[in-house]
Short mmCIF file of C-alpha atoms in Angstrom, two decimals:
data_model
loop_
_atom_site.label_atom_id
_atom_site.label_comp_id
_atom_site.label_asym_id
_atom_site.label_seq_id
_atom_site.Cartn_x
_atom_site.Cartn_y
_atom_site.Cartn_z
CA MET A 19 0.01 -0.23 -0.21
CA THR A 20 3.02 2.54 0.59
CA ASP A 21 4.19 1.64 -2.31
CA GLU A 22 1.29 2.84 -4.58
CA LEU A 23 0.22 6.21 -2.66
CA GLU A 24 4.35 7.18 -2.81
CA ARG A 25 3.77 6.38 -7.01
CA LEU A 26 0.51 8.84 -6.26
CA ALA A 27 2.43 11.52 -4.48
CA ASN A 28 5.24 11.13 -6.98
CA GLY A 29 3.01 12.25 -9.76
CA VAL A 30 2.48 15.86 -8.13
CA LEU A 31 6.39 16.30 -6.47
CA TRP A 32 8.54 18.36 -8.53
CA PRO A 33 11.90 18.75 -6.77
CA GLY A 34 15.35 20.81 -7.12
CA PHE A 35 18.34 18.64 -6.69
CA PHE A 36 22.09 19.24 -6.74
CA GLY A 37 25.16 19.12 -8.95
CA THR A 38 24.99 18.95 -12.68
CA GLU A 39 24.18 14.85 -12.73
CA ALA A 40 20.95 13.25 -12.06
CA PRO A 41 21.46 11.69 -8.74
CA GLU A 42 20.82 7.92 -8.47
CA TRP A 43 17.59 8.51 -6.34
CA LEU A 44 16.35 11.06 -8.48
CA ARG A 45 16.60 8.78 -11.83
CA ALA A 46 14.61 6.18 -9.49
CA GLU A 47 12.24 8.39 -8.47
CA LEU A 48 11.50 9.83 -12.07
CA ARG A 49 10.97 5.68 -12.61
CA ASP A 50 8.39 5.51 -10.76
CA GLY A 51 6.53 8.29 -11.61
CA LEU A 52 7.95 11.43 -10.28
CA ALA A 53 6.55 14.76 -12.43
CA GLY A 54 9.60 16.34 -13.19
CA VAL A 55 12.09 18.97 -11.73
CA VAL A 56 13.16 22.58 -11.30
CA TYR A 57 16.86 23.67 -12.46
CA PHE A 58 18.52 26.01 -10.26
CA GLY A 59 21.43 27.84 -10.79
CA GLN A 60 23.35 25.00 -9.64
CA ASN A 61 22.66 22.49 -12.15
CA VAL A 62 23.34 24.54 -15.31
CA GLY A 63 26.55 23.94 -16.48
CA GLU A 64 27.57 22.52 -20.70
CA GLY A 65 25.90 18.92 -20.05
CA LEU A 66 22.74 20.58 -19.21
CA PRO A 67 21.55 19.37 -22.39
CA ALA A 68 22.70 16.04 -21.24
CA LEU A 69 21.21 16.22 -17.96
CA SER A 70 17.90 17.00 -19.71
CA ALA A 71 18.01 14.06 -21.91
CA ALA A 72 19.14 11.85 -18.73
CA ILE A 73 16.03 12.85 -17.03
CA LEU A 74 13.84 12.47 -19.91
CA ASP A 75 15.13 8.55 -20.39
CA ALA A 76 13.86 8.28 -17.01
CA ASN A 77 10.52 9.75 -17.35
CA PRO A 78 9.44 10.49 -20.97
CA ASP A 79 6.82 12.76 -19.49
CA ALA A 80 8.78 14.69 -17.12
CA LEU A 81 7.92 18.23 -16.73
CA ILE A 82 11.48 20.40 -16.65
CA GLY A 83 11.27 23.93 -15.22
CA ILE A 84 13.61 26.36 -15.10
CA ASP A 85 13.10 30.29 -13.55
CA GLU A 86 14.13 32.49 -16.56
CA GLU A 87 12.52 35.08 -16.70
CA GLY A 88 15.20 37.78 -18.19
CA GLY A 89 16.36 41.25 -17.04
CA SER A 90 17.46 40.33 -13.57
CA VAL A 91 16.65 36.78 -12.58
CA THR A 92 17.87 34.16 -15.00
CA ARG A 93 19.32 30.59 -14.19
CA LEU A 94 20.56 29.65 -17.39
CA GLU A 95 23.53 32.49 -17.48
CA SER A 96 23.24 32.83 -13.42
CA ALA A 97 27.43 32.41 -14.20
CA THR A 98 27.20 35.59 -16.49
CA GLY A 99 24.31 37.29 -16.06
CA SER A 100 21.13 37.50 -18.00
CA THR A 101 21.32 38.70 -22.01
CA VAL A 102 17.67 38.64 -22.29
CA PRO A 103 15.48 41.98 -21.69
CA GLY A 104 13.48 42.65 -17.88
CA ALA A 105 9.82 42.55 -17.15
CA ALA A 106 10.52 46.04 -16.05
CA GLN A 107 12.42 47.01 -19.23
CA LEU A 108 9.78 45.84 -21.62
CA GLY A 109 7.01 47.48 -19.81
CA LEU A 110 8.72 50.85 -19.46
CA LEU A 111 8.92 50.24 -23.67
CA ASP A 112 5.59 49.33 -23.45
CA ASP A 113 5.76 47.64 -27.15
CA LEU A 114 3.85 44.50 -27.20
CA VAL A 115 5.63 42.98 -30.15
CA ALA A 116 9.00 43.56 -28.21
CA SER A 117 7.66 41.36 -24.98
CA GLU A 118 6.08 38.62 -27.33
CA LYS A 119 9.34 38.44 -29.69
CA THR A 120 11.21 38.36 -25.43
CA GLY A 121 9.15 34.96 -24.67
CA ALA A 122 9.54 33.60 -27.67
CA GLU A 123 13.70 33.55 -27.13
CA LEU A 124 13.46 32.51 -23.64
CA ALA A 125 11.58 29.54 -24.69
CA ARG A 126 14.02 28.88 -27.33
CA ARG A 127 17.11 28.99 -24.89
CA VAL A 128 14.92 26.44 -22.79
CA ARG A 129 14.03 24.07 -25.03
CA ALA A 130 17.66 24.22 -26.50
CA VAL A 131 18.78 22.92 -22.63
CA GLY A 132 15.93 20.31 -23.00
CA ALA A 133 13.09 22.35 -20.90
CA ASN A 134 9.76 22.82 -21.24
CA VAL A 135 8.52 25.05 -18.07
CA VAL A 136 9.40 28.54 -18.28
CA LEU A 137 8.51 29.82 -14.84
CA GLY A 138 6.83 33.35 -15.81
CA PRO A 139 6.16 35.54 -16.39
CA VAL A 140 5.60 37.91 -13.74
CA ALA A 141 2.23 39.32 -13.16
CA ASP A 142 2.24 41.04 -10.28
CA VAL A 143 2.04 44.37 -10.23
CA ASN A 144 4.44 46.24 -8.23
CA THR A 145 2.46 48.93 -6.40
CA ASP A 146 4.83 48.91 -3.32
CA PRO A 147 8.52 50.21 -4.27
CA ARG A 148 9.68 48.82 -1.59
CA ASN A 149 9.18 45.45 -2.73
CA PRO A 150 12.06 43.39 -2.17
CA VAL A 151 11.54 40.41 -3.69
CA ILE A 152 9.39 41.54 -6.97
CA GLY A 153 10.02 45.20 -8.10
CA VAL A 154 12.40 44.79 -11.71
CA ARG A 155 10.93 41.56 -12.19
CA ALA A 156 7.18 42.96 -12.85
CA PHE A 157 6.06 44.74 -15.88
CA GLY A 158 5.37 48.11 -13.71
CA ASP A 159 2.42 49.01 -11.36
CA ASP A 160 -0.60 49.70 -13.35
CA GLU A 161 -2.41 46.80 -13.49
CA ALA A 162 -3.35 47.55 -17.41
CA LEU A 163 -0.39 47.64 -18.81
CA VAL A 164 1.04 44.69 -16.60
CA SER A 165 -1.73 42.71 -18.01
CA ARG A 166 -1.34 42.91 -21.68
CA HIS A 167 2.58 42.28 -21.34
CA VAL A 168 1.60 38.99 -19.98
CA VAL A 169 -0.59 38.03 -22.70
CA ALA A 170 2.26 38.81 -25.20
CA THR A 171 4.93 37.32 -23.25
CA ILE A 172 2.57 33.52 -22.96
CA ASP A 173 1.52 34.12 -26.55
CA GLY A 174 6.00 34.25 -27.10
CA ILE A 175 6.46 31.20 -24.61
CA GLN A 176 3.55 28.75 -25.41
CA ASP A 177 3.60 29.08 -29.07
CA ALA A 178 7.11 27.62 -29.04
CA ALA A 179 6.12 24.47 -26.99
CA VAL A 180 7.24 26.21 -23.72
CA ALA A 181 4.61 25.94 -21.30
CA ALA A 182 4.26 29.74 -19.17
CA CYS A 183 3.99 29.06 -15.57
CA VAL A 184 2.12 33.51 -14.62
CA LYS A 185 3.64 34.05 -10.95
CA HIS A 186 2.40 35.29 -7.80
CA PHE A 187 -1.19 34.70 -7.71
CA PRO A 188 -2.71 36.39 -6.91
CA GLY A 189 -0.33 39.26 -6.38
CA HIS A 190 2.85 39.48 -4.82
CA GLY A 191 3.43 43.09 -5.80
CA ASP A 192 2.15 45.23 -3.01
CA THR A 193 4.49 43.64 -0.03
CA HIS A 194 7.85 45.44 1.72
CA MET A 195 8.48 41.34 3.29
CA ASP A 196 10.22 39.04 1.05
CA SER A 197 8.35 35.70 1.46
CA HIS A 198 11.43 33.29 1.35
CA HIS A 199 12.17 34.83 4.77
CA SER A 200 8.93 35.78 5.96
CA LEU A 201 5.24 35.40 5.95
CA PRO A 202 4.03 38.55 4.18
CA GLU A 203 0.43 39.88 4.57
CA ILE A 204 -1.12 42.30 1.92
CA THR A 205 -3.68 44.53 4.28
CA LEU A 206 -5.14 45.98 0.70
CA ASP A 207 -9.50 46.79 0.51
CA HIS A 208 -10.67 43.76 -0.71
CA GLU A 209 -12.11 45.54 -4.30
CA GLU A 210 -8.48 47.41 -4.97
CA PHE A 211 -7.01 43.81 -4.44
CA GLU A 212 -9.63 42.07 -6.88
CA ARG A 213 -9.42 45.42 -9.33
CA VAL A 214 -5.63 45.57 -9.70
CA HIS A 215 -3.94 42.73 -8.77
CA LEU A 216 -5.99 39.91 -10.05
CA GLU A 217 -6.36 41.15 -13.21
CA PRO A 218 -3.14 40.54 -14.53
CA PHE A 219 -4.37 36.64 -13.41
CA ARG A 220 -7.21 37.08 -15.27
CA ALA A 221 -5.76 37.82 -18.38
CA ALA A 222 -4.02 35.34 -18.20
CA VAL A 223 -6.03 32.14 -18.31
CA ASP A 224 -8.24 34.22 -21.18
CA ALA A 225 -4.83 34.01 -23.02
CA GLY A 226 -4.59 30.29 -22.08
CA ALA A 227 -1.85 30.05 -19.45
CA ASP A 228 -0.39 26.38 -18.87
CA ALA A 229 0.25 27.26 -15.36
CA VAL A 230 -0.52 29.69 -12.54
CA MET A 231 2.18 29.78 -9.43
CA THR A 232 1.44 30.57 -5.95
CA ALA A 233 2.74 32.93 -4.02
CA HIS A 234 3.35 32.94 0.28
CA ILE A 235 1.05 35.86 1.23
CA VAL A 236 -2.01 36.12 3.39
CA VAL A 237 -4.83 38.08 2.30
CA PRO A 238 -6.75 38.94 5.37
CA ALA A 239 -10.12 39.46 3.27
CA TRP A 240 -9.62 35.47 2.12
CA GLY A 241 -8.61 34.11 5.55
CA GLU A 242 -5.44 33.17 7.73
CA GLN A 243 -4.16 30.81 4.79
CA PRO A 244 -1.65 32.06 2.94
CA ALA A 245 -2.38 31.81 -0.68
CA THR A 246 -1.05 28.31 -1.36
CA LEU A 247 -2.26 26.61 1.40
CA ASN A 248 -6.25 28.11 0.88
CA PRO A 249 -9.27 26.75 -1.07
CA ARG A 250 -10.50 30.10 -1.02
CA VAL A 251 -8.00 31.83 -3.12
CA LEU A 252 -6.97 28.88 -5.46
CA GLY A 253 -10.62 27.97 -5.72
CA LYS A 254 -11.01 31.82 -7.53
CA LEU A 255 -8.75 30.54 -10.45
CA ARG A 256 -10.85 27.46 -10.78
CA ASP A 257 -13.95 30.14 -10.66
CA TRP A 258 -12.80 31.80 -14.06
CA GLY A 259 -12.35 28.20 -15.62
CA PHE A 260 -9.15 27.49 -15.34
CA ASP A 261 -7.95 24.16 -15.94
CA GLY A 262 -4.63 24.22 -16.18
CA VAL A 263 -1.76 23.25 -14.04
CA ILE A 264 -1.97 25.28 -9.64
CA ILE A 265 2.03 25.35 -9.06
CA THR A 266 3.15 26.13 -5.78
CA ASP A 267 6.09 28.29 -5.49
CA ALA A 268 8.62 26.78 -3.08
CA LEU A 269 7.48 24.68 -0.22
CA ASP A 270 11.17 25.09 1.37
CA MET A 271 10.66 28.67 1.74
CA ALA A 272 10.17 30.20 5.51
CA ALA A 273 6.64 31.02 5.08
CA ILE A 274 6.04 27.53 4.41
CA ARG A 275 9.17 25.77 5.74
CA GLU A 276 8.79 27.68 9.41
CA THR A 277 5.03 27.78 10.10
CA VAL A 278 3.46 24.11 8.64
CA GLY A 279 6.60 22.54 7.83
CA LEU A 280 7.35 20.20 4.02
CA GLY A 281 5.42 17.71 4.50
CA GLY A 282 2.62 19.54 6.59
CA GLY A 283 2.87 22.07 3.74
CA ALA A 284 2.70 19.78 0.81
CA ALA A 285 -0.37 18.08 2.02
CA LEU A 286 -2.68 21.39 3.07
CA ALA A 287 -1.38 22.52 -0.74
CA LEU A 288 -2.99 19.33 -2.80
CA ALA A 289 -5.95 20.03 -0.40
CA ALA A 290 -6.55 23.71 -0.98
CA GLY A 291 -6.19 22.49 -4.92
CA ALA A 292 -1.99 23.25 -6.43
CA ASP A 293 -1.58 20.78 -8.51
CA LEU A 294 2.53 20.66 -8.91
CA LEU A 295 4.52 20.72 -5.36
CA CYS A 296 7.69 22.86 -6.32
CA ILE A 297 9.92 21.56 -3.31
CA GLY A 298 12.31 23.98 -3.91
CA ASN A 299 16.46 24.51 -4.12
CA PRO A 300 17.84 22.53 -1.72
CA THR A 301 20.98 24.84 -1.66
CA ASN A 302 18.86 27.83 -0.22
CA PRO A 303 19.75 26.80 3.48
CA GLY A 304 23.37 27.99 2.46
CA ASP A 305 26.31 26.60 4.96
CA ALA A 306 23.58 24.66 6.57
CA ALA A 307 22.85 22.84 3.36
CA LEU A 308 23.36 18.70 4.16
CA PRO A 309 24.99 16.75 1.48
CA ASP A 310 21.86 14.82 0.99
CA GLN A 311 19.67 17.97 1.47
CA ASP A 312 17.67 17.77 -1.79
CA GLU A 313 16.42 13.52 -1.51
CA ARG A 314 15.58 14.69 2.51
CA ASP A 315 13.63 17.47 1.33
CA PHE A 316 11.83 15.08 -1.16
CA ARG A 317 10.89 12.57 0.70
CA ALA A 318 9.53 15.03 3.98
CA ALA A 319 7.35 16.28 1.00
CA ARG A 320 6.17 12.66 0.00
CA ASP A 321 5.74 11.65 3.72
CA GLY A 322 3.44 14.30 4.48
CA ILE A 323 1.49 13.53 1.65
CA VAL A 324 1.13 9.76 1.85
CA ALA A 325 0.52 10.66 5.77
CA ALA A 326 -2.47 12.82 4.89
CA LEU A 327 -3.72 10.49 2.43
CA ARG A 328 -3.39 7.91 5.29
CA ASP A 329 -5.48 9.56 8.31
CA GLY A 330 -7.81 11.21 5.59
CA SER A 331 -6.73 14.77 5.84
CA LEU A 332 -6.33 14.22 1.94
CA SER A 333 -8.40 12.64 -0.19
CA ARG A 334 -6.74 10.38 -3.07
CA GLU A 335 -9.33 11.72 -5.26
CA ARG A 336 -7.64 15.50 -5.11
CA VAL A 337 -4.35 14.02 -5.33
CA GLU A 338 -5.55 11.94 -8.40
CA GLU A 339 -7.51 14.93 -9.97
CA ALA A 340 -4.13 17.03 -9.34
CA GLY A 341 -1.86 14.45 -11.04
CA ARG A 342 -4.49 14.48 -13.71
CA ARG A 343 -3.57 18.29 -14.88
CA VAL A 344 -0.12 17.24 -14.48
CA ALA A 345 -0.24 14.83 -16.78
CA ALA A 346 -2.18 16.41 -19.25
CA LEU A 347 0.41 19.13 -19.88
CA ALA A 348 2.86 16.39 -19.74
CA ALA A 349 1.21 15.14 -22.96
CA LYS A 350 0.50 18.22 -24.42
CA LEU A 351 4.03 19.44 -24.60
CA ARG A 352 5.92 16.17 -25.06
CA ALA A 353 3.03 16.49 -28.40
CA ALA A 354 4.13 20.03 -29.69
CA ALA A 355 8.29 18.52 -28.92
CA ASP A 356 7.55 16.30 -31.84
CA ARG A 357 6.90 19.55 -34.56
CA ASP A 358 8.48 21.72 -36.14
CA HIS A 359 8.09 25.07 -34.58
CA GLU A 360 9.09 28.86 -35.97
CA THR A 361 12.21 31.49 -34.23
CA ALA A 362 11.87 34.65 -34.69
CA ASP A 363 15.57 35.55 -36.57
CA ASP A 364 15.17 39.33 -35.77
CA PHE A 365 15.19 39.38 -32.20
CA ASP A 366 17.48 42.05 -31.24
CA ALA A 367 17.50 42.59 -27.20
CA ALA A 368 20.57 44.81 -27.46
CA ASP A 369 18.36 47.11 -29.12
CA ILE A 370 15.01 46.39 -26.86
CA VAL A 371 17.65 47.62 -24.08
CA ARG A 372 18.96 51.12 -25.92
CA ARG A 373 15.37 52.01 -26.67
CA VAL A 374 14.40 51.15 -22.50
CA LEU A 375 17.65 53.59 -21.32
CA THR A 376 17.02 57.21 -20.37
CA VAL A 377 18.76 60.14 -18.63
CA THR A 378 17.57 61.63 -15.68
CA GLY A 379 18.84 65.00 -13.89
CA GLY A 380 20.94 66.12 -16.90
CA THR A 381 23.23 65.03 -19.48
CA THR A 382 26.05 62.71 -19.05
CA ALA A 383 29.51 63.58 -21.22
CA ALA A 384 30.95 60.91 -23.26
CA ALA A 385 33.56 58.97 -20.72
CA SER A 386 36.50 57.16 -22.22
CA GLU A 387 36.86 54.89 -18.78
CA LEU A 388 34.75 53.98 -16.41
CA ALA A 389 35.71 53.69 -12.51
CA VAL A 390 33.00 51.55 -10.49
CA ILE A 391 31.88 52.07 -7.12
CA ASP A 392 29.32 49.22 -7.05
CA ALA A 393 26.64 49.95 -3.58
CA ARG A 394 23.64 47.52 -4.39
CA ARG A 395 21.82 45.68 -1.87
CA ARG A 396 22.60 42.04 -1.18
CA SER A 397 21.54 39.58 -2.98
CA THR A 398 18.19 37.74 -2.01
CA LEU A 399 17.40 33.99 -2.68
CA ALA A 400 15.27 34.66 -5.72
CA VAL A 401 17.52 37.69 -7.18
CA ASP A 402 21.05 37.85 -7.29
CA SER A 403 21.05 42.00 -6.38
CA ALA A 404 24.49 42.27 -6.19
CA GLY A 405 25.59 39.66 -8.64
CA SER A 406 29.49 40.45 -9.88
CA TYR A 407 28.93 40.36 -13.20
CA VAL A 408 26.60 43.84 -13.53
CA ALA A 409 29.41 45.84 -12.52
CA ASN A 410 32.44 43.91 -14.23
CA ALA A 411 30.05 44.76 -18.22
CA LEU A 412 30.05 48.02 -16.71
CA ALA A 413 33.63 48.96 -15.29
CA ASP A 414 35.26 46.43 -17.87
CA ASP A 415 38.68 46.79 -17.71
CA GLY A 416 38.17 50.03 -15.53
CA LEU A 417 38.48 50.17 -11.69
CA ARG A 418 35.31 48.22 -9.57
CA VAL A 419 34.91 48.82 -6.11
CA ARG A 420 32.58 46.80 -3.77
CA LEU A 421 30.70 48.65 -0.81
CA ASP A 422 27.88 47.44 1.03
CA VAL A 423 26.98 50.71 2.50
CA ALA A 424 24.02 49.32 4.68
CA SER A 425 27.16 47.98 7.08
CA THR A 426 30.53 50.32 6.14
CA PRO A 427 31.12 53.16 8.00
CA LEU A 428 30.68 56.92 6.78
CA ALA A 429 35.01 57.04 7.21
CA GLU A 430 34.90 54.15 5.03
CA GLN A 431 32.76 55.01 2.32
CA ASP A 432 34.49 58.51 1.85
CA ARG A 433 37.54 56.63 1.49
CA VAL A 434 36.51 54.46 -1.22
CA LEU A 435 34.89 57.68 -2.90
CA GLU A 436 38.34 59.35 -2.54
CA GLU A 437 39.85 55.78 -3.99
CA VAL A 438 37.48 55.88 -6.88
CA THR A 439 37.60 59.66 -7.89
CA ALA A 440 41.36 60.06 -7.84
CA ALA A 441 41.14 56.82 -10.41
CA ALA A 442 41.14 56.92 -14.42
CA GLY A 443 37.60 57.98 -15.78
CA THR A 444 34.23 58.87 -14.91
CA THR A 445 33.07 57.94 -11.25
CA VAL A 446 30.02 56.03 -11.58
CA LEU A 447 27.92 54.79 -8.64
CA LEU A 448 25.76 51.19 -9.70
CA ILE A 449 22.93 51.40 -7.36
CA ASP A 450 19.47 49.87 -7.40
CA ARG A 451 17.15 51.69 -4.32
CA PRO A 452 17.65 55.55 -4.47
CA ASP A 453 13.86 56.03 -3.28
CA THR A 454 13.90 53.53 -0.63
CA ASP A 455 17.57 52.75 0.71
CA ALA A 456 18.72 55.95 2.91
CA ALA A 457 22.20 54.69 2.36
CA GLN A 458 22.41 54.45 -1.23
CA ARG A 459 20.66 58.13 -1.50
CA GLU A 460 23.14 59.58 1.17
CA LEU A 461 26.25 57.98 -0.61
CA VAL A 462 24.96 59.86 -4.60
CA GLU A 463 24.79 63.06 -2.28
CA ARG A 464 27.94 62.94 -0.97
CA ALA A 465 29.06 62.18 -4.04
CA ALA A 466 27.95 64.52 -5.96
CA VAL A 467 29.80 67.08 -3.53
CA ARG A 468 33.38 65.69 -4.33
CA ASP A 469 33.09 64.76 -7.78
CA PRO A 470 29.92 66.67 -9.66
CA ALA A 471 31.22 65.20 -12.62
CA ALA A 472 30.01 61.97 -11.45
CA VAL A 473 27.63 59.80 -12.99
CA VAL A 474 25.01 57.16 -11.75
CA VAL A 475 23.62 54.07 -12.89
CA ASN A 476 20.43 52.74 -11.70
CA VAL A 477 19.41 49.45 -12.13
CA GLY A 478 16.31 49.24 -9.75
CA LEU A 479 12.57 51.56 -10.51
CA PRO A 480 13.32 54.31 -12.41
CA THR A 481 14.07 56.98 -9.32
CA ALA A 482 10.37 59.05 -8.22
CA ASN A 483 12.68 61.64 -6.76
CA PRO A 484 15.69 63.27 -8.25
CA LEU A 485 19.41 62.50 -7.22
CA PRO A 486 21.78 65.20 -7.41
CA LEU A 487 23.64 63.39 -10.02
CA PRO A 488 23.44 62.55 -13.67
CA THR A 489 21.19 59.32 -13.66
CA VAL A 490 21.01 56.17 -16.62
CA GLU A 491 17.86 54.36 -15.54
CA VAL A 492 18.43 50.19 -16.30
CA ALA A 493 15.65 49.01 -15.02
CA ALA A 494 17.39 45.55 -14.52
CA ALA A 495 20.38 44.51 -12.70
CA SER A 496 21.88 41.97 -16.29
CA ARG A 497 24.51 42.14 -18.18
CA LEU A 498 23.23 43.16 -21.39
CA GLY A 499 21.79 45.91 -19.50
CA ALA A 500 25.02 46.89 -17.05
CA GLN A 501 27.07 46.82 -21.19
CA MET A 502 24.25 48.74 -22.96
CA ALA A 503 24.66 51.28 -20.28
CA ARG A 504 28.49 51.47 -20.38
CA ASP A 505 28.03 52.00 -24.16
CA ALA A 506 25.68 55.06 -23.91
CA LEU A 507 28.07 56.56 -20.80
CA LEU A 508 30.95 55.82 -23.80
CA GLY A 509 29.13 58.22 -26.23
CA ARG A 510 28.49 54.99 -28.35
CA PHE A 511 24.58 55.86 -28.96
CA ALA A 512 22.30 58.92 -27.43
CA VAL A 513 20.26 57.84 -24.49
CA LYS A 514 16.79 60.37 -24.62
CA GLN A 515 16.27 62.30 -21.27
CA ARG A 516 13.11 61.31 -19.12
CA ALA A 517 11.32 63.71 -16.49
CA SER A 518 12.47 62.91 -13.11
CA ALA A 519 8.87 61.34 -12.18
CA ASP A 520 6.86 60.05 -14.57
#
């Protein structure tokens, strides 16, 4: 009986794992009906297509998902930074053809490594500028704009025989907390939440999105459980006529792991209406991760499902229904993979980003060399905010200094400013939260007094409050964005002026 229940549970589980080769435990579970896997940065290497082939050899119907959003979030280019436009850049450009082509390019790259599910686009409406986990991952702060670009991106992804998974339902945009570390609560008026934050998800459902990912957020108007575990919230998708796969955000995130636990969360998510359970990235515990953390997390989730099936708190019918939805998506993708798909040969990522870049607060003189102070916030589990590839691409052969303004005394910050100002080239302050991080803004203000010829490159949300130095607005912490900012500062193309606030 246990084996039968474990196999039933396998059909709705989606684990991460260590390494660039499939471990034996994973191959065995795939042969025994495991739904598939989620790739993270540690899985990516030159052998990724061979890894995908091994996974599909063990289970030809495996769903292989990857967080490949473009802009600030990439797994395929996690070592070097994304070369695809990000959502905020596409929203600022507001060119639906560019968004559709970007979706198609993301799908092409994902298919090229043997994966078949893009964990995107982000359908959150980023109405809180303090948001630590969404920000430039969203198309913007207006529900109509977000909706149309979500639909365009879905069309691009799914026309290329890859599933799109819109996220994070019912909307993670109005929070200043990160659900990787806590359980955010959104206390917006019910009518406002329905009108603003649900609208892009309605549009995604109407557009035929294959999958929707849940958010670990609490909306008190709909109950005290996080959306991932809340049947009232997930039921909204079914009420809209969505019959695709509801995928949970990672169950190893603190919002679930530190409240009901992996096993409890897995059972409760299924009972609430989720179909495929993303277990998460086994490297997230950092140094505390055990050598077999991937297998431990997988078994904890499965044991929780089996225990709930045994004691009757989770019905077998509900798990079978979830498994059927997962299997239907796998069958659809497998059939689509056998057909030829046209790929756009006129996709120009650099041109898209060049068209987005603007300068606020004055003009910049063409530089011959750049000396960069990287004062961005620390990386999070969701976004590699401090990835060195951004500053490296911006500085190229010039001086680059990392400065953590949150923990560095002012005297040391002044010493760094003096060192960089004395170096060859134009001083560039690389920041990402000018309106919400007082320390970043203070650094810019002190630099303006010391070196009025300095410039700012902002890879976060565009500034609403003017800075005292000319600011190149990039709207993505990506290698491509940094390269285009560098080209602009070196005078290789003209950047249009932008009003200090839109």
